[in-house]
Short mmCIF file of C-alpha atoms in Angstrom, two decimals:
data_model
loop_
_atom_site.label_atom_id
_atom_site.label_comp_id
_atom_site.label_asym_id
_atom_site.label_seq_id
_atom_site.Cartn_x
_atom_site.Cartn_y
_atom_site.Cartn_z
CA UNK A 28 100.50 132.92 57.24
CA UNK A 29 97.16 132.55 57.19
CA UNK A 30 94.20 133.63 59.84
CA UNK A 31 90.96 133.59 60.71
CA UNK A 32 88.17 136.96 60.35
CA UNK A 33 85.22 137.58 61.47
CA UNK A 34 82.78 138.57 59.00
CA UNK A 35 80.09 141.35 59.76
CA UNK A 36 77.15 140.90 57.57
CA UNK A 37 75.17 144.24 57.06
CA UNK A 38 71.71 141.96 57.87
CA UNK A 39 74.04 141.06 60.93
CA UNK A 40 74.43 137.69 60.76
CA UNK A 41 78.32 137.22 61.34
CA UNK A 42 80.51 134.15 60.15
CA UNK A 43 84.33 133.42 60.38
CA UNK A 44 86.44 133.23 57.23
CA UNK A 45 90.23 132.61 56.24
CA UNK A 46 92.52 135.54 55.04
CA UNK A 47 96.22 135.16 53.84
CA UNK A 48 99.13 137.20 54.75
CA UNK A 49 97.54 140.45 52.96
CA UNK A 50 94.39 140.26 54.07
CA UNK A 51 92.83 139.19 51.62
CA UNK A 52 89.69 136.60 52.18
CA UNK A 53 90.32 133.27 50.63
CA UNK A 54 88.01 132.25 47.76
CA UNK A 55 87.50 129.36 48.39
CA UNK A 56 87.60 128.53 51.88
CA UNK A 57 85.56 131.73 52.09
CA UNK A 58 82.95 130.24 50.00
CA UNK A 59 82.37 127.05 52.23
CA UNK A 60 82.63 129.10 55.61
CA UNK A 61 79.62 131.01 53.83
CA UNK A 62 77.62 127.97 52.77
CA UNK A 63 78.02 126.66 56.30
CA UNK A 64 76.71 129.46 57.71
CA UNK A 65 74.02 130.71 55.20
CA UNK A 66 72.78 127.88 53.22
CA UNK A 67 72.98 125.07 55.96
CA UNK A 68 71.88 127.33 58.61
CA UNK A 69 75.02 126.41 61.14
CA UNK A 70 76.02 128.21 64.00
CA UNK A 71 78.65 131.30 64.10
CA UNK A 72 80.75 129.30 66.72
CA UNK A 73 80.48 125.98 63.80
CA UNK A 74 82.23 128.19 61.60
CA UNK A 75 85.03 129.50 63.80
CA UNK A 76 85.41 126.00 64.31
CA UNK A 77 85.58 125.46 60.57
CA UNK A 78 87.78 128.11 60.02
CA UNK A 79 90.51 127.29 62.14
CA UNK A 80 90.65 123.54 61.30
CA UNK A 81 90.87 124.98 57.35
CA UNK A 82 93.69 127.78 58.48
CA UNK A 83 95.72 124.54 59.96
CA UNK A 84 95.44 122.38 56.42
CA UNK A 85 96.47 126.08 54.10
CA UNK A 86 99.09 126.68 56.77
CA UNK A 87 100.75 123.40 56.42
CA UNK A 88 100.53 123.44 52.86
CA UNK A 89 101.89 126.61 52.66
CA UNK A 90 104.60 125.74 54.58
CA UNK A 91 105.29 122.48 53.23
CA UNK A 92 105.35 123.93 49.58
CA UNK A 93 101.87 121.93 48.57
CA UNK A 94 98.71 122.73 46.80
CA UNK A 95 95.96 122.43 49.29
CA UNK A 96 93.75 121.59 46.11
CA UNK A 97 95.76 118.60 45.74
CA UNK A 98 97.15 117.94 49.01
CA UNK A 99 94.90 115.12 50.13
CA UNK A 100 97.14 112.09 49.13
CA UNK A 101 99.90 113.55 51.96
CA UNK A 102 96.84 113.56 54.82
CA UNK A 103 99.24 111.40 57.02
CA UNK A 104 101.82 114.18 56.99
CA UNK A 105 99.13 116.53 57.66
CA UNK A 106 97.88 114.60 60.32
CA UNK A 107 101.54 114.31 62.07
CA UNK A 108 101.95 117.87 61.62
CA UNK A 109 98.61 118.47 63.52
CA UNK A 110 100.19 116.63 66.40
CA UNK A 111 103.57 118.34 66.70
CA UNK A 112 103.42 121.69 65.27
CA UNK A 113 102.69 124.49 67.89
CA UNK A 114 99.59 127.23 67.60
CA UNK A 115 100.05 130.93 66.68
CA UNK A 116 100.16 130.79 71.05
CA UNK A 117 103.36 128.25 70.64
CA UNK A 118 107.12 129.37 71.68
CA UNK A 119 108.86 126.26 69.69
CA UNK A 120 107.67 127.21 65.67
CA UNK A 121 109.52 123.81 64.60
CA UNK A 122 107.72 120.45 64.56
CA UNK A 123 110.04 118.27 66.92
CA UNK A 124 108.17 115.11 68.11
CA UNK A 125 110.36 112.97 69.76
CA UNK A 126 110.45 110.37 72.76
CA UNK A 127 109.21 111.81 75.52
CA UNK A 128 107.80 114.49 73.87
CA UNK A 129 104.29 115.93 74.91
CA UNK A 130 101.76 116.54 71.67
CA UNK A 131 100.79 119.57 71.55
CA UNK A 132 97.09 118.29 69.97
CA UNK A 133 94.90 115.37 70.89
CA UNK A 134 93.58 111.90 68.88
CA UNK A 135 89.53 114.31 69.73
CA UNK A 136 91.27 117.43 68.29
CA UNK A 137 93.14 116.00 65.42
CA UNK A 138 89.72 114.46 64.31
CA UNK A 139 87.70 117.33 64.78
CA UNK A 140 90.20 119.28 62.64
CA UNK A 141 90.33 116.88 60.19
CA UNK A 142 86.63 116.26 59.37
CA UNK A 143 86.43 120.19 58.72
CA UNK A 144 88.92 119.55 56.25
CA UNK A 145 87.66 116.85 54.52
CA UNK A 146 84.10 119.19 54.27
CA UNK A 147 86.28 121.67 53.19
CA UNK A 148 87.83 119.94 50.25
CA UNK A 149 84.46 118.26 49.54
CA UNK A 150 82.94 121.50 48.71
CA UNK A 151 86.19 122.65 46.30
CA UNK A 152 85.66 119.07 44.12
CA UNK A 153 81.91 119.88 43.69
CA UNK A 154 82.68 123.76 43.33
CA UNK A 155 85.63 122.37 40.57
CA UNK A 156 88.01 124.13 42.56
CA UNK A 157 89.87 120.46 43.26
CA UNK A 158 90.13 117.56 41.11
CA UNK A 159 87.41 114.90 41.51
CA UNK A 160 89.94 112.00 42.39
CA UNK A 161 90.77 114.10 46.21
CA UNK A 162 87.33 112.05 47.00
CA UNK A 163 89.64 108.62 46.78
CA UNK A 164 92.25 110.36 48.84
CA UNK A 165 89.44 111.04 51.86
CA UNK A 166 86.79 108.19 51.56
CA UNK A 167 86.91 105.07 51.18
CA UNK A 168 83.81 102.94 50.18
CA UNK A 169 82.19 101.19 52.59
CA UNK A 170 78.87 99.56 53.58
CA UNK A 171 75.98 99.76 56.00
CA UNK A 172 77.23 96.19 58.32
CA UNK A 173 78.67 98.11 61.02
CA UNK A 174 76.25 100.88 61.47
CA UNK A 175 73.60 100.18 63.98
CA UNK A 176 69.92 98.65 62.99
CA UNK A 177 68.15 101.65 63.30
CA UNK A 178 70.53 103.46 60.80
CA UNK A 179 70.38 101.05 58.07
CA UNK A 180 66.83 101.81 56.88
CA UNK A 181 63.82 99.88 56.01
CA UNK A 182 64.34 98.52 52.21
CA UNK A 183 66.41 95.51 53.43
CA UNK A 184 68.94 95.67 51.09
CA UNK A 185 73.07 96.48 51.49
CA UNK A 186 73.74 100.20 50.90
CA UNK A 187 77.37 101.65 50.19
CA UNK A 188 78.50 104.64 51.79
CA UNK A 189 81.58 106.59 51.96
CA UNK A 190 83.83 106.12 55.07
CA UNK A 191 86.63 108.16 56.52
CA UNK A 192 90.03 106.96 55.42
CA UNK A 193 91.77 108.90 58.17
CA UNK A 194 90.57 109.13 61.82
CA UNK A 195 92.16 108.25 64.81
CA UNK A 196 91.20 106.02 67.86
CA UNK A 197 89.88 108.42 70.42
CA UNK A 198 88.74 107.48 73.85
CA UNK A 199 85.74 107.83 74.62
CA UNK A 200 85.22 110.45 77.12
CA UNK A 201 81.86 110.48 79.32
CA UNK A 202 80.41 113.61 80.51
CA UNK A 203 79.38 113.00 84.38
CA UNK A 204 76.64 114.32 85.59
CA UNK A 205 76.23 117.01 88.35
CA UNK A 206 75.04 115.64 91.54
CA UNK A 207 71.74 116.84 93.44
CA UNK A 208 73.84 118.12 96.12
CA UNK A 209 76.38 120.26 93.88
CA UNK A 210 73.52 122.10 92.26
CA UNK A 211 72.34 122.58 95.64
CA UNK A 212 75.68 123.74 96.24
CA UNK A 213 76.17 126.61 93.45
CA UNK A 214 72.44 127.85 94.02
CA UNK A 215 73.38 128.51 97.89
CA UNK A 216 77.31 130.47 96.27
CA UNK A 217 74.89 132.49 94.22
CA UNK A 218 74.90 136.35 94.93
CA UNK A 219 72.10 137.15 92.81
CA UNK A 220 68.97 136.11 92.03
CA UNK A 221 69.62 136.56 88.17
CA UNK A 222 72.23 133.78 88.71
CA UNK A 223 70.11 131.50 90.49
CA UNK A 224 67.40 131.49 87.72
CA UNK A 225 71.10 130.73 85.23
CA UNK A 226 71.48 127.82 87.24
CA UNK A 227 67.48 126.46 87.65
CA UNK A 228 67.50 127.24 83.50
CA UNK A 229 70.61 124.64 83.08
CA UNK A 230 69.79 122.17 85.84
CA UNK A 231 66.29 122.00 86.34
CA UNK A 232 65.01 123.07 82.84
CA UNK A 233 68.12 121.42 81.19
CA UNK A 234 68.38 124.60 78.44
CA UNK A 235 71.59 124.60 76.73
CA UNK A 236 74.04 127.80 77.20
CA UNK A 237 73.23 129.07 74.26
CA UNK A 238 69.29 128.76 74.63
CA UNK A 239 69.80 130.11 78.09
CA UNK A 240 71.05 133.49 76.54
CA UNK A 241 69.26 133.65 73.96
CA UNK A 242 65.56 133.56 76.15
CA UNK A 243 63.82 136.79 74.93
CA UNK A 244 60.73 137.71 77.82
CA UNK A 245 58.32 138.00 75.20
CA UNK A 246 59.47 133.61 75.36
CA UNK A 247 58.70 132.98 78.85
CA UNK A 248 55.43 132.41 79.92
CA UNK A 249 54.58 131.72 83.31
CA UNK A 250 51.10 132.14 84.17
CA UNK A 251 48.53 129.30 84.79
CA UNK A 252 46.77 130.70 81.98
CA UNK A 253 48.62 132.16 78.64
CA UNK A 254 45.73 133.12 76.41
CA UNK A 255 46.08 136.70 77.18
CA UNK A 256 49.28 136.67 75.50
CA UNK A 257 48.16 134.83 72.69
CA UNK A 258 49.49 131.57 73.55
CA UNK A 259 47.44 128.35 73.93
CA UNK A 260 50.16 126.03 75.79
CA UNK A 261 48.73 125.29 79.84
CA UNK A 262 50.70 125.78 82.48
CA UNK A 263 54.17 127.83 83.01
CA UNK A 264 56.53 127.20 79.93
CA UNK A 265 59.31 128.84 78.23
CA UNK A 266 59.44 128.57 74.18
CA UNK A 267 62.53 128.09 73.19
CA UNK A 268 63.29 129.46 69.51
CA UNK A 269 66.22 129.60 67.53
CA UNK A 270 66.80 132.74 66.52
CA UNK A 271 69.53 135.45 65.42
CA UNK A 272 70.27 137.05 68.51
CA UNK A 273 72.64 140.18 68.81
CA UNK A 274 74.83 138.75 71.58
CA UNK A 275 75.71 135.93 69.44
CA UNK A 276 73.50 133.04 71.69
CA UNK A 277 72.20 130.20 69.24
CA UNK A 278 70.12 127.47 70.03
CA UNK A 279 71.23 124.22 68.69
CA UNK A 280 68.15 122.54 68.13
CA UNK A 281 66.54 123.81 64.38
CA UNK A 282 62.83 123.49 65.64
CA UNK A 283 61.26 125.32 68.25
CA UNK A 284 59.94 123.92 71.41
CA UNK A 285 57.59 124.39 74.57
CA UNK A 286 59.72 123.60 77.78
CA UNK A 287 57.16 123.63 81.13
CA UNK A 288 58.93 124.74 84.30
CA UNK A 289 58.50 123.83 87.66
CA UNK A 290 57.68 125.99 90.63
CA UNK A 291 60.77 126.22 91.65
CA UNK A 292 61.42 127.78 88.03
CA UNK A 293 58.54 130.39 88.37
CA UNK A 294 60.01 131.77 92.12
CA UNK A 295 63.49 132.45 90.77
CA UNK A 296 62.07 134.37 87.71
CA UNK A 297 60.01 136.17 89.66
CA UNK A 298 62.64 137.10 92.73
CA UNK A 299 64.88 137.94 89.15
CA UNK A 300 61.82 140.29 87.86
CA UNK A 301 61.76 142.43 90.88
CA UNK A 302 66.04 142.52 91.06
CA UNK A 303 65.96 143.65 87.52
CA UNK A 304 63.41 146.20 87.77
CA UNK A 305 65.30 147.43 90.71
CA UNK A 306 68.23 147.85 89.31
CA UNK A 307 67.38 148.97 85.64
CA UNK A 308 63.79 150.17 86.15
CA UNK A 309 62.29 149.82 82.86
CA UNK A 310 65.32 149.83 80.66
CA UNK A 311 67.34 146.73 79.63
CA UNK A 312 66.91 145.16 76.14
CA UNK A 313 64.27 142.46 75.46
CA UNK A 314 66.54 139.69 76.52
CA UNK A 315 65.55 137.64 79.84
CA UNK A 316 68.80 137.73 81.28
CA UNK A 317 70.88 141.12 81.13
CA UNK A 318 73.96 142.61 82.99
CA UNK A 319 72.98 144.02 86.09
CA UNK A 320 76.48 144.09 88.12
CA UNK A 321 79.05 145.22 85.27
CA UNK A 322 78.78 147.61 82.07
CA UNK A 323 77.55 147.72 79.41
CA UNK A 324 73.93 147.58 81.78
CA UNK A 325 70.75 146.34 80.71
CA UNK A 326 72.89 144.41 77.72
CA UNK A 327 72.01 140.02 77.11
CA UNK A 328 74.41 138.13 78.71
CA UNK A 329 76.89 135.77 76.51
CA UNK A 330 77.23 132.39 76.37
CA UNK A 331 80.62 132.56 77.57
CA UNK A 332 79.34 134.44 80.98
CA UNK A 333 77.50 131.09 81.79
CA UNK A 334 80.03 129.30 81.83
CA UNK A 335 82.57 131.72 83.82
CA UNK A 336 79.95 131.75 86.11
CA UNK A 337 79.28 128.10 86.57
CA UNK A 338 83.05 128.05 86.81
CA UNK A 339 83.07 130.77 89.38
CA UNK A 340 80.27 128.99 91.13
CA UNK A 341 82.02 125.69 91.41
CA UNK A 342 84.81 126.82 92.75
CA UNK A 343 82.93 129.10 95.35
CA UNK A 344 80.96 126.02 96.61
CA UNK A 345 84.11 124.29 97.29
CA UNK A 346 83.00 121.26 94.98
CA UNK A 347 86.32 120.35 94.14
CA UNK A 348 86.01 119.94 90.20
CA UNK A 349 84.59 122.13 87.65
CA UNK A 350 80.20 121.73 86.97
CA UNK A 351 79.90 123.10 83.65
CA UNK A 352 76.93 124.05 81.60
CA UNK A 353 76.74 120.41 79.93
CA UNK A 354 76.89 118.39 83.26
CA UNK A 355 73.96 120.41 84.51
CA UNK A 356 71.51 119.54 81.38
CA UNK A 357 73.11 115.76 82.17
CA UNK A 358 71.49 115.77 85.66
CA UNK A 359 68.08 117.42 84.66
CA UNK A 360 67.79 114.35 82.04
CA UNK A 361 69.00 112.16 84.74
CA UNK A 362 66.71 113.33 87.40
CA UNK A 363 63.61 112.97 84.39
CA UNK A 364 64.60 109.35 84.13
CA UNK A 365 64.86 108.41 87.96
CA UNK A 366 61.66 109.90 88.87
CA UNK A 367 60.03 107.10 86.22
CA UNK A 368 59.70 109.04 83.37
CA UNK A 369 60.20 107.48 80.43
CA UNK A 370 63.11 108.05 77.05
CA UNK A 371 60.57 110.17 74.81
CA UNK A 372 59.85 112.48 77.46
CA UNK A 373 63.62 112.59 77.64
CA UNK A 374 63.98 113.59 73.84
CA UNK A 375 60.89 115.93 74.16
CA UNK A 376 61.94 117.77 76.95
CA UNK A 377 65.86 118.29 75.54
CA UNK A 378 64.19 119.74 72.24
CA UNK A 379 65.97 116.42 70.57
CA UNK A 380 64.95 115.06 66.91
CA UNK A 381 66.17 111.10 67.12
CA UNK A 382 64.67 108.73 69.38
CA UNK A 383 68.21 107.82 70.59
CA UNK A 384 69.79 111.00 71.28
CA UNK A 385 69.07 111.61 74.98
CA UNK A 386 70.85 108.39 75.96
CA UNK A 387 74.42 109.26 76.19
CA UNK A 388 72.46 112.14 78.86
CA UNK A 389 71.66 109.19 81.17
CA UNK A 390 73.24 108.41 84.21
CA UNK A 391 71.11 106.35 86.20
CA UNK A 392 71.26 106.75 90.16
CA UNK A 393 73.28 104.59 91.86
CA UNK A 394 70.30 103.18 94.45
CA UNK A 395 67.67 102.58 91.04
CA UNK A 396 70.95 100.54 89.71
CA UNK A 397 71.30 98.43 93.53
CA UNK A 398 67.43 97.64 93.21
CA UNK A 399 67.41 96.53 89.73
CA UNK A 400 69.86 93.77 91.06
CA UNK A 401 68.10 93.13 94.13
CA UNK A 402 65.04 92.55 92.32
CA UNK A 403 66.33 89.63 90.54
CA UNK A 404 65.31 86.07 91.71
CA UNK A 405 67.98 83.87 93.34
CA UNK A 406 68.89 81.28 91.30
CA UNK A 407 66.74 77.98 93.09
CA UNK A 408 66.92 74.19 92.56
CA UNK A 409 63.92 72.48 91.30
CA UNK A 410 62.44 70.00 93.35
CA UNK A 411 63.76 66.94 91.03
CA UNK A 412 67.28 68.56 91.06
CA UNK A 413 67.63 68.87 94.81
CA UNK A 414 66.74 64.90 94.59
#
């Protein structure tokens, strides 16, 4: 049976790898998990992610008497199996799909394990560790006619591409945003005025989880004027870098950014300031936000503590569903948008590289949609046609 490990590196940069029944790391999923993580510069949580779709794939072939190296032409098996066949969490260790039966993994799920796989094997044909022919068993050729204008480039001509012989229709699945009134909501179920500044830091500044944790002070800069510290950038700002950080707290975006805050912004960092300083004096590590309530003190908070506490916060403000993290960055692009601003101050403010990407963050209020419609000119008769 195979598992996944977590890697320590002694420059402590950490990455998740595969290991058989004896322990022992294997090669050659071991040697993609670690070009993922060192040579393409991806996220710890990408490879966890990786590792466990990859620890599926050698688990069915190991059970299923295949070669993973060679295993590509039964994908549809595999892909069956993915639906069916309980976790390491499962009671029932049999696949048994039947009528009625409930899968135990999703169309999303069964996709996101299988592109990992199809990386996976990728890497073992150019690393020689699979035969080159798996590439027919995984792609298919295809062309650049059903990609969108933007993606096909500027020379004009037809380009080939491979395509994704095995995928499944998913539904798409739109993240709402959070409403005015339910961040309103969490700030008033707050008990601290560390987790206020969580929530202003997601909603109003529309920082990511991860960024959110991983805010060093020496990256927030709230004066008028930042010169003294060395920075040139007007105004109160955070810089938001993407860094190794010991708590595990990535950012997402490769380049670093200026983010300007609001007043609203400045007050909760400062009423945070003087709880902190209360609490730990002048101890605490470099991090912005730090555990002031539970052990270990002074320590960064996780990503994962964000989201317990918008969890905990939702269901303290009686909102009746769950606000997470992601809904909160929704309604700070939202807001941006609604207040007149335009897409590029969108994709500037969300630290975003393509022109496109903040749209699927849009959610346009419900009175700007009513007055778009009302602004339209009834259809009238000309003066021959009423004749």
């Amino acid at each position: 049976m195979y598992e996944t490990f977590l890697v320590s590196m002694p420059s402590g940069i950490r990455y998740w790898t595969v290991v058989d029944d004896e322990l022992e790391v294997v090669e050659e999923a071991d040697r993609f998990l670690r070009e993922v993580r060192l040579a393409r510069g991806r996220a710890e949580t990408t490879t966890k992610a990786y590792a466990e779709a990859v620890t599926l794939f050698l688990r069915w072939c190991a059970g299923t008497g295949r070669d993973w190296s060679t295993a590509a032409r039964d994908i549809g098996l595999f892909m069956v199996w993915l639906r069916w066949a309980p976790g390491n969490g499962g009671q029932r260790q049999a696949v048994v799909p039947g009528p009625g039966g409930t899968p135990v993994r999703g169309d999303a799920r069964i996709n996101k394990v299988l592109t990992a796989v199809r990386m996976f094997l990728l890497h073992a044909v150019v690393n020689k560790a699979a035969p080159a022919w798996v590439l027919e068993q995984l792609y298919e050729l295809g062309d650049d006619r059903d990609l969108p204008v933007e993606a096909r480039g500027e020379s004009g001509g037809m380009r080939y591409r491979l395509r994704a012989r095995h995928r499944l229709q998913e539904p798409e699945a739109e993240v709402d945003r959070a409403s005015d009134e339910e961040v309103v909501a969490m700030l008033r179920a707050c008990r601290s005025a560390r987790d206020r500044l969580i929530v202003l830091l997601l909603s109003r500044v529309g920082l990511r989880p991860g960024q959110v944790a991983g805010l060093h002070r020496c990256d927030v800069h709230l004066l008028m004027d930042s010169r003294s510290l060395g920075c040139d950038v007007e105004g109160a700002h955070l810089h938001v870098i993407r860094r190794q950080n010991v708590n595990g707290a990535w950012s997402k975006s490769r380049k670093s950014w200026v983010m300007p805050v609001d007043f609203l912004v400045v007050q909760a960092a400062d009423q945070y300031a003087v709880e902190r300083y209360e609490i730990l004096g002048e101890g605490g590590s470099d991090f912005l936000l730090v555990n002031l309530f539970r052990p270990p003190y002074g320590s960064p908070v996780t990503t994962g503590a964000i989201g317990e506490l918008c969890e905990s916060l939702s269901g303290r403000a009686g909102l009746g569903r769950r606000v997470g993290p992601r809904m909160c960055r929704h309604a700070m692009a939202s807001n941006v948008v609604d207040a007149g601003d335009t897409l590029d101050e969108v994709q500037a403010l969300l630290g975003q590289k393509h022109p496109a990407s903040p749209r699927p963050y849009l959610h346009p209020d419900r009175s700007r949609l009513r007055a778009a419609v009302e602004r339209v000119a009834s259809p009238r008769l000309t003066e021959g046609e009423a004749r």
